[in-house]
Amino acid sequence: MREGRQERKTKETEICVKMNLDGNGAYDISTGVGFFDHMLELFSCHSGIDLFVSVKGDIKVDAHHSVEDVGIVMGKLLHELLGDKKGIARYATSYIPMDETLARTVIDVSGRPCLVYRADGLKGKTGDFDTELTEEFFRAFCSYGMITAHVELLYGGNLHHMAEAVFKSFAHALSDAVKTTGEKIPSSKGILE
Ligand SMILES: [Mn+2]
């Protein structure tokens, strides 16, 4: 089982994350930011990755530190749980519509951190969440998870739909990319860091 936990404490946030890459989408999320909880719940549900997230953060400032730091801790844990990446699919693509909105994520579990993020329309608040923080979350997650992701909001209208489609498309692509489908390390170099 690729299952574990990771904790991180700074002067801004105190975070605990537990993850099971081979789970069935069970979650318990409490970040102090309601809409972000909703996004992480979707992430778990649609990736099949079991996810526990608990945050005590300085949300009286704003949600920035909490959201970014959850990305850091989730990324670090993902990287640890993937180990030598033997047998994983490595590449995956997912398109997710939500009514008028369409999002696409293409992932390479490359061992190299890179995020290409194109979601110009994702600006402004929905609920208690500044949707521009979506980029901060994925940047931190990809940087510490050592994965390459191209995340695009192709078009959309409603902010809630747009944020949701982006998170769901990322979740689906990640789920497929980390699935174990064989025995080999999927690289002609013989190693994925
Ligand atoms: Mn929703």
GROMACS .gro file of C-alpha atoms and ligand atoms in nm:
model
  194
    1MET     CA    1   0.000   0.000   0.000
    2ARG     CA    2   0.131   0.343  -0.096
    3GLU     CA    3   0.007   0.507   0.220
    4GLY     CA    4   0.159   0.756   0.463
    5ARG     CA    5   0.149   1.085   0.647
    6GLN     CA    6   0.341   1.412   0.647
    7GLU     CA    7   0.339   1.704   0.889
    8ARG     CA    8   0.471   2.057   0.862
    9LYS     CA    9   0.472   2.339   1.114
   10THR     CA   10   0.574   2.700   1.049
   11LYS     CA   11   0.484   3.033   1.209
   12GLU     CA   12   0.207   3.064   0.949
   13THR     CA   13   0.055   2.718   0.930
   14GLU     CA   14   0.041   2.381   1.103
   15ILE     CA   15  -0.056   2.104   0.865
   16CYS     CA   16  -0.108   1.729   0.876
   17VAL     CA   17  -0.181   1.529   0.561
   18LYS     CA   18  -0.246   1.156   0.526
   19MET     CA   19  -0.276   0.997   0.185
   20ASN     CA   20  -0.337   0.654   0.037
   21LEU     CA   21  -0.268   0.641  -0.337
   22ASP     CA   22  -0.436   0.300  -0.354
   23GLY     CA   23  -0.747   0.402  -0.165
   24ASN     CA   24  -1.104   0.452  -0.280
   25GLY     CA   25  -1.158   0.824  -0.242
   26ALA     CA   26  -1.232   0.844   0.130
   27TYR     CA   27  -1.165   1.189   0.275
   28ASP     CA   28  -1.171   1.405   0.586
   29ILE     CA   29  -1.075   1.763   0.508
   30SER     CA   30  -1.056   2.061   0.740
   31THR     CA   31  -0.852   2.358   0.614
   32GLY     CA   32  -1.054   2.643   0.763
   33VAL     CA   33  -1.146   2.756   0.410
   34GLY     CA   34  -1.481   2.608   0.312
   35PHE     CA   35  -1.448   2.626  -0.064
   36PHE     CA   36  -1.094   2.486  -0.054
   37ASP     CA   37  -1.228   2.194   0.156
   38HIS     CA   38  -1.484   2.138  -0.122
   39MET     CA   39  -1.203   2.134  -0.384
   40LEU     CA   40  -0.990   1.885  -0.186
   41GLU     CA   41  -1.293   1.665  -0.125
   42LEU     CA   42  -1.351   1.657  -0.502
   43PHE     CA   43  -0.983   1.589  -0.556
   44SER     CA   44  -1.003   1.283  -0.332
   45CYS     CA   45  -1.337   1.160  -0.461
   46HIS     CA   46  -1.237   1.185  -0.829
   47SER     CA   47  -0.878   1.059  -0.793
   48GLY     CA   48  -0.965   0.770  -0.565
   49ILE     CA   49  -0.679   0.887  -0.343
   50ASP     CA   50  -0.776   0.871   0.025
   51LEU     CA   51  -0.703   1.212   0.174
   52PHE     CA   52  -0.696   1.351   0.526
   53VAL     CA   53  -0.601   1.718   0.560
   54SER     CA   54  -0.598   1.920   0.880
   55VAL     CA   55  -0.483   2.282   0.886
   56LYS     CA   56  -0.439   2.542   1.156
   57GLY     CA   57  -0.349   2.847   0.952
   58ASP     CA   58  -0.333   3.224   0.968
   59ILE     CA   59  -0.657   3.265   0.773
   60LYS     CA   60  -0.723   3.593   0.953
   61VAL     CA   61  -0.454   3.728   0.715
   62ASP     CA   62  -0.604   3.543   0.416
   63ALA     CA   63  -0.607   3.188   0.283
   64HIS     CA   64  -0.283   3.221   0.085
   65HIS     CA   65  -0.043   3.052   0.330
   66SER     CA   66  -0.288   2.774   0.414
   67VAL     CA   67  -0.362   2.688   0.051
   68GLU     CA   68   0.001   2.703  -0.067
   69ASP     CA   69   0.131   2.507   0.231
   70VAL     CA   70  -0.127   2.230   0.185
   71GLY     CA   71   0.008   2.203  -0.171
   72ILE     CA   72   0.363   2.172  -0.033
   73VAL     CA   73   0.276   1.899   0.217
   74MET     CA   74   0.057   1.702  -0.027
   75GLY     CA   75   0.333   1.726  -0.290
   76LYS     CA   76   0.606   1.607  -0.054
   77LEU     CA   77   0.393   1.315   0.058
   78LEU     CA   78   0.303   1.218  -0.299
   79HIS     CA   79   0.671   1.217  -0.394
   80GLU     CA   80   0.757   1.001  -0.093
   81LEU     CA   81   0.473   0.754  -0.157
   82LEU     CA   82   0.561   0.712  -0.526
   83GLY     CA   83   0.905   0.581  -0.427
   84ASP     CA   84   1.102   0.455  -0.730
   85LYS     CA   85   0.782   0.486  -0.944
   86LYS     CA   86   0.814   0.126  -1.061
   87GLY     CA   87   0.517   0.018  -1.270
   88ILE     CA   88   0.328   0.349  -1.279
   89ALA     CA   89   0.156   0.469  -1.597
   90ARG     CA   90   0.349   0.801  -1.569
   91TYR     CA   91   0.155   0.995  -1.839
   92ALA     CA   92  -0.214   1.082  -1.832
   93THR     CA   93  -0.459   1.332  -1.979
   94SER     CA   94  -0.801   1.431  -1.855
   95TYR     CA   95  -1.070   1.658  -1.992
   96ILE     CA   96  -1.348   1.747  -1.749
   97PRO     CA   97  -1.656   1.950  -1.841
   98MET     CA   98  -1.881   2.113  -1.589
   99ASP     CA   99  -2.185   2.252  -1.765
  100GLU     CA  100  -2.051   2.544  -1.977
  101THR     CA  101  -1.691   2.495  -1.859
  102LEU     CA  102  -1.414   2.270  -1.992
  103ALA     CA  103  -1.078   2.202  -1.824
  104ARG     CA  104  -0.786   1.986  -1.932
  105THR     CA  105  -0.489   1.852  -1.737
  106VAL     CA  106  -0.195   1.661  -1.884
  107ILE     CA  107   0.044   1.505  -1.633
  108ASP     CA  108   0.387   1.349  -1.653
  109VAL     CA  109   0.513   1.201  -1.327
  110SER     CA  110   0.854   1.299  -1.452
  111GLY     CA  111   1.064   1.354  -1.140
  112ARG     CA  112   1.093   1.714  -1.260
  113PRO     CA  113   0.882   1.993  -1.114
  114CYS     CA  114   0.703   2.199  -1.379
  115LEU     CA  115   0.361   2.360  -1.391
  116VAL     CA  116   0.219   2.526  -1.699
  117TYR     CA  117  -0.100   2.693  -1.579
  118ARG     CA  118  -0.339   2.870  -1.816
  119ALA     CA  119  -0.662   2.973  -1.651
  120ASP     CA  120  -0.703   3.341  -1.726
  121GLY     CA  121  -1.072   3.341  -1.635
  122LEU     CA  122  -1.010   3.202  -1.288
  123LYS     CA  123  -0.996   3.530  -1.096
  124GLY     CA  124  -1.206   3.659  -0.810
  125LYS     CA  125  -1.380   3.505  -0.513
  126THR     CA  126  -1.621   3.221  -0.483
  127GLY     CA  127  -1.741   3.173  -0.126
  128ASP     CA  128  -1.444   3.233   0.104
  129PHE     CA  129  -1.191   3.130  -0.162
  130ASP     CA  130  -0.985   3.356  -0.385
  131THR     CA  131  -0.977   3.143  -0.702
  132GLU     CA  132  -0.634   3.281  -0.800
  133LEU     CA  133  -0.499   3.064  -0.517
  134THR     CA  134  -0.574   2.761  -0.736
  135GLU     CA  135  -0.249   2.832  -0.920
  136GLU     CA  136  -0.056   2.864  -0.591
  137PHE     CA  137  -0.187   2.525  -0.479
  138PHE     CA  138  -0.093   2.345  -0.800
  139ARG     CA  139   0.245   2.519  -0.824
  140ALA     CA  140   0.336   2.404  -0.473
  141PHE     CA  141   0.196   2.054  -0.532
  142CYS     CA  142   0.389   2.006  -0.858
  143SER     CA  143   0.710   2.160  -0.721
  144TYR     CA  144   0.728   1.934  -0.418
  145GLY     CA  145   0.563   1.635  -0.585
  146MET     CA  146   0.824   1.656  -0.863
  147ILE     CA  147   0.566   1.624  -1.137
  148THR     CA  148   0.503   1.804  -1.464
  149ALA     CA  149   0.148   1.927  -1.517
  150HIS     CA  150  -0.015   2.134  -1.787
  151VAL     CA  151  -0.338   2.268  -1.641
  152GLU     CA  152  -0.571   2.462  -1.869
  153LEU     CA  153  -0.910   2.612  -1.833
  154LEU     CA  154  -1.015   2.596  -2.198
  155TYR     CA  155  -1.328   2.805  -2.146
  156GLY     CA  156  -1.597   2.865  -1.890
  157GLY     CA  157  -1.842   3.102  -1.731
  158ASN     CA  158  -1.927   3.037  -1.369
  159LEU     CA  159  -1.636   3.069  -1.123
  160HIS     CA  160  -1.746   2.777  -0.905
  161HIS     CA  161  -1.771   2.553  -1.213
  162MET     CA  162  -1.434   2.668  -1.344
  163ALA     CA  163  -1.247   2.600  -1.018
  164GLU     CA  164  -1.422   2.267  -0.981
  165ALA     CA  165  -1.347   2.152  -1.338
  166VAL     CA  166  -0.978   2.240  -1.294
  167PHE     CA  167  -0.948   2.044  -0.967
  168LYS     CA  168  -1.141   1.747  -1.108
  169SER     CA  169  -0.936   1.730  -1.428
  170PHE     CA  170  -0.616   1.740  -1.223
  171ALA     CA  171  -0.749   1.465  -0.995
  172HIS     CA  172  -0.844   1.238  -1.285
  173ALA     CA  173  -0.513   1.284  -1.464
  174LEU     CA  174  -0.311   1.228  -1.146
  175SER     CA  175  -0.513   0.918  -1.063
  176ASP     CA  176  -0.438   0.765  -1.405
  177ALA     CA  177  -0.071   0.873  -1.402
  178VAL     CA  178   0.012   0.712  -1.065
  179LYS     CA  179  -0.181   0.391  -1.132
  180THR     CA  180   0.039   0.082  -1.131
  181THR     CA  181   0.004  -0.085  -1.468
  182GLY     CA  182   0.329  -0.282  -1.501
  183GLU     CA  183   0.658  -0.376  -1.343
  184LYS     CA  184   0.907  -0.144  -1.508
  185ILE     CA  185   1.022   0.205  -1.420
  186PRO     CA  186   0.864   0.392  -1.715
  187SER     CA  187   1.178   0.569  -1.837
  188SER     CA  188   1.445   0.477  -2.093
  189LYS     CA  189   1.694   0.619  -1.842
  190GLY     CA  190   1.588   0.348  -1.601
  191ILE     CA  191   1.527   0.601  -1.325
  192LEU     CA  192   1.262   0.857  -1.233
  193GLU     CA  193   1.363   1.083  -0.948
  194MN      MN  194  -1.937   2.242  -0.625
   0.00000   0.00000   0.00000
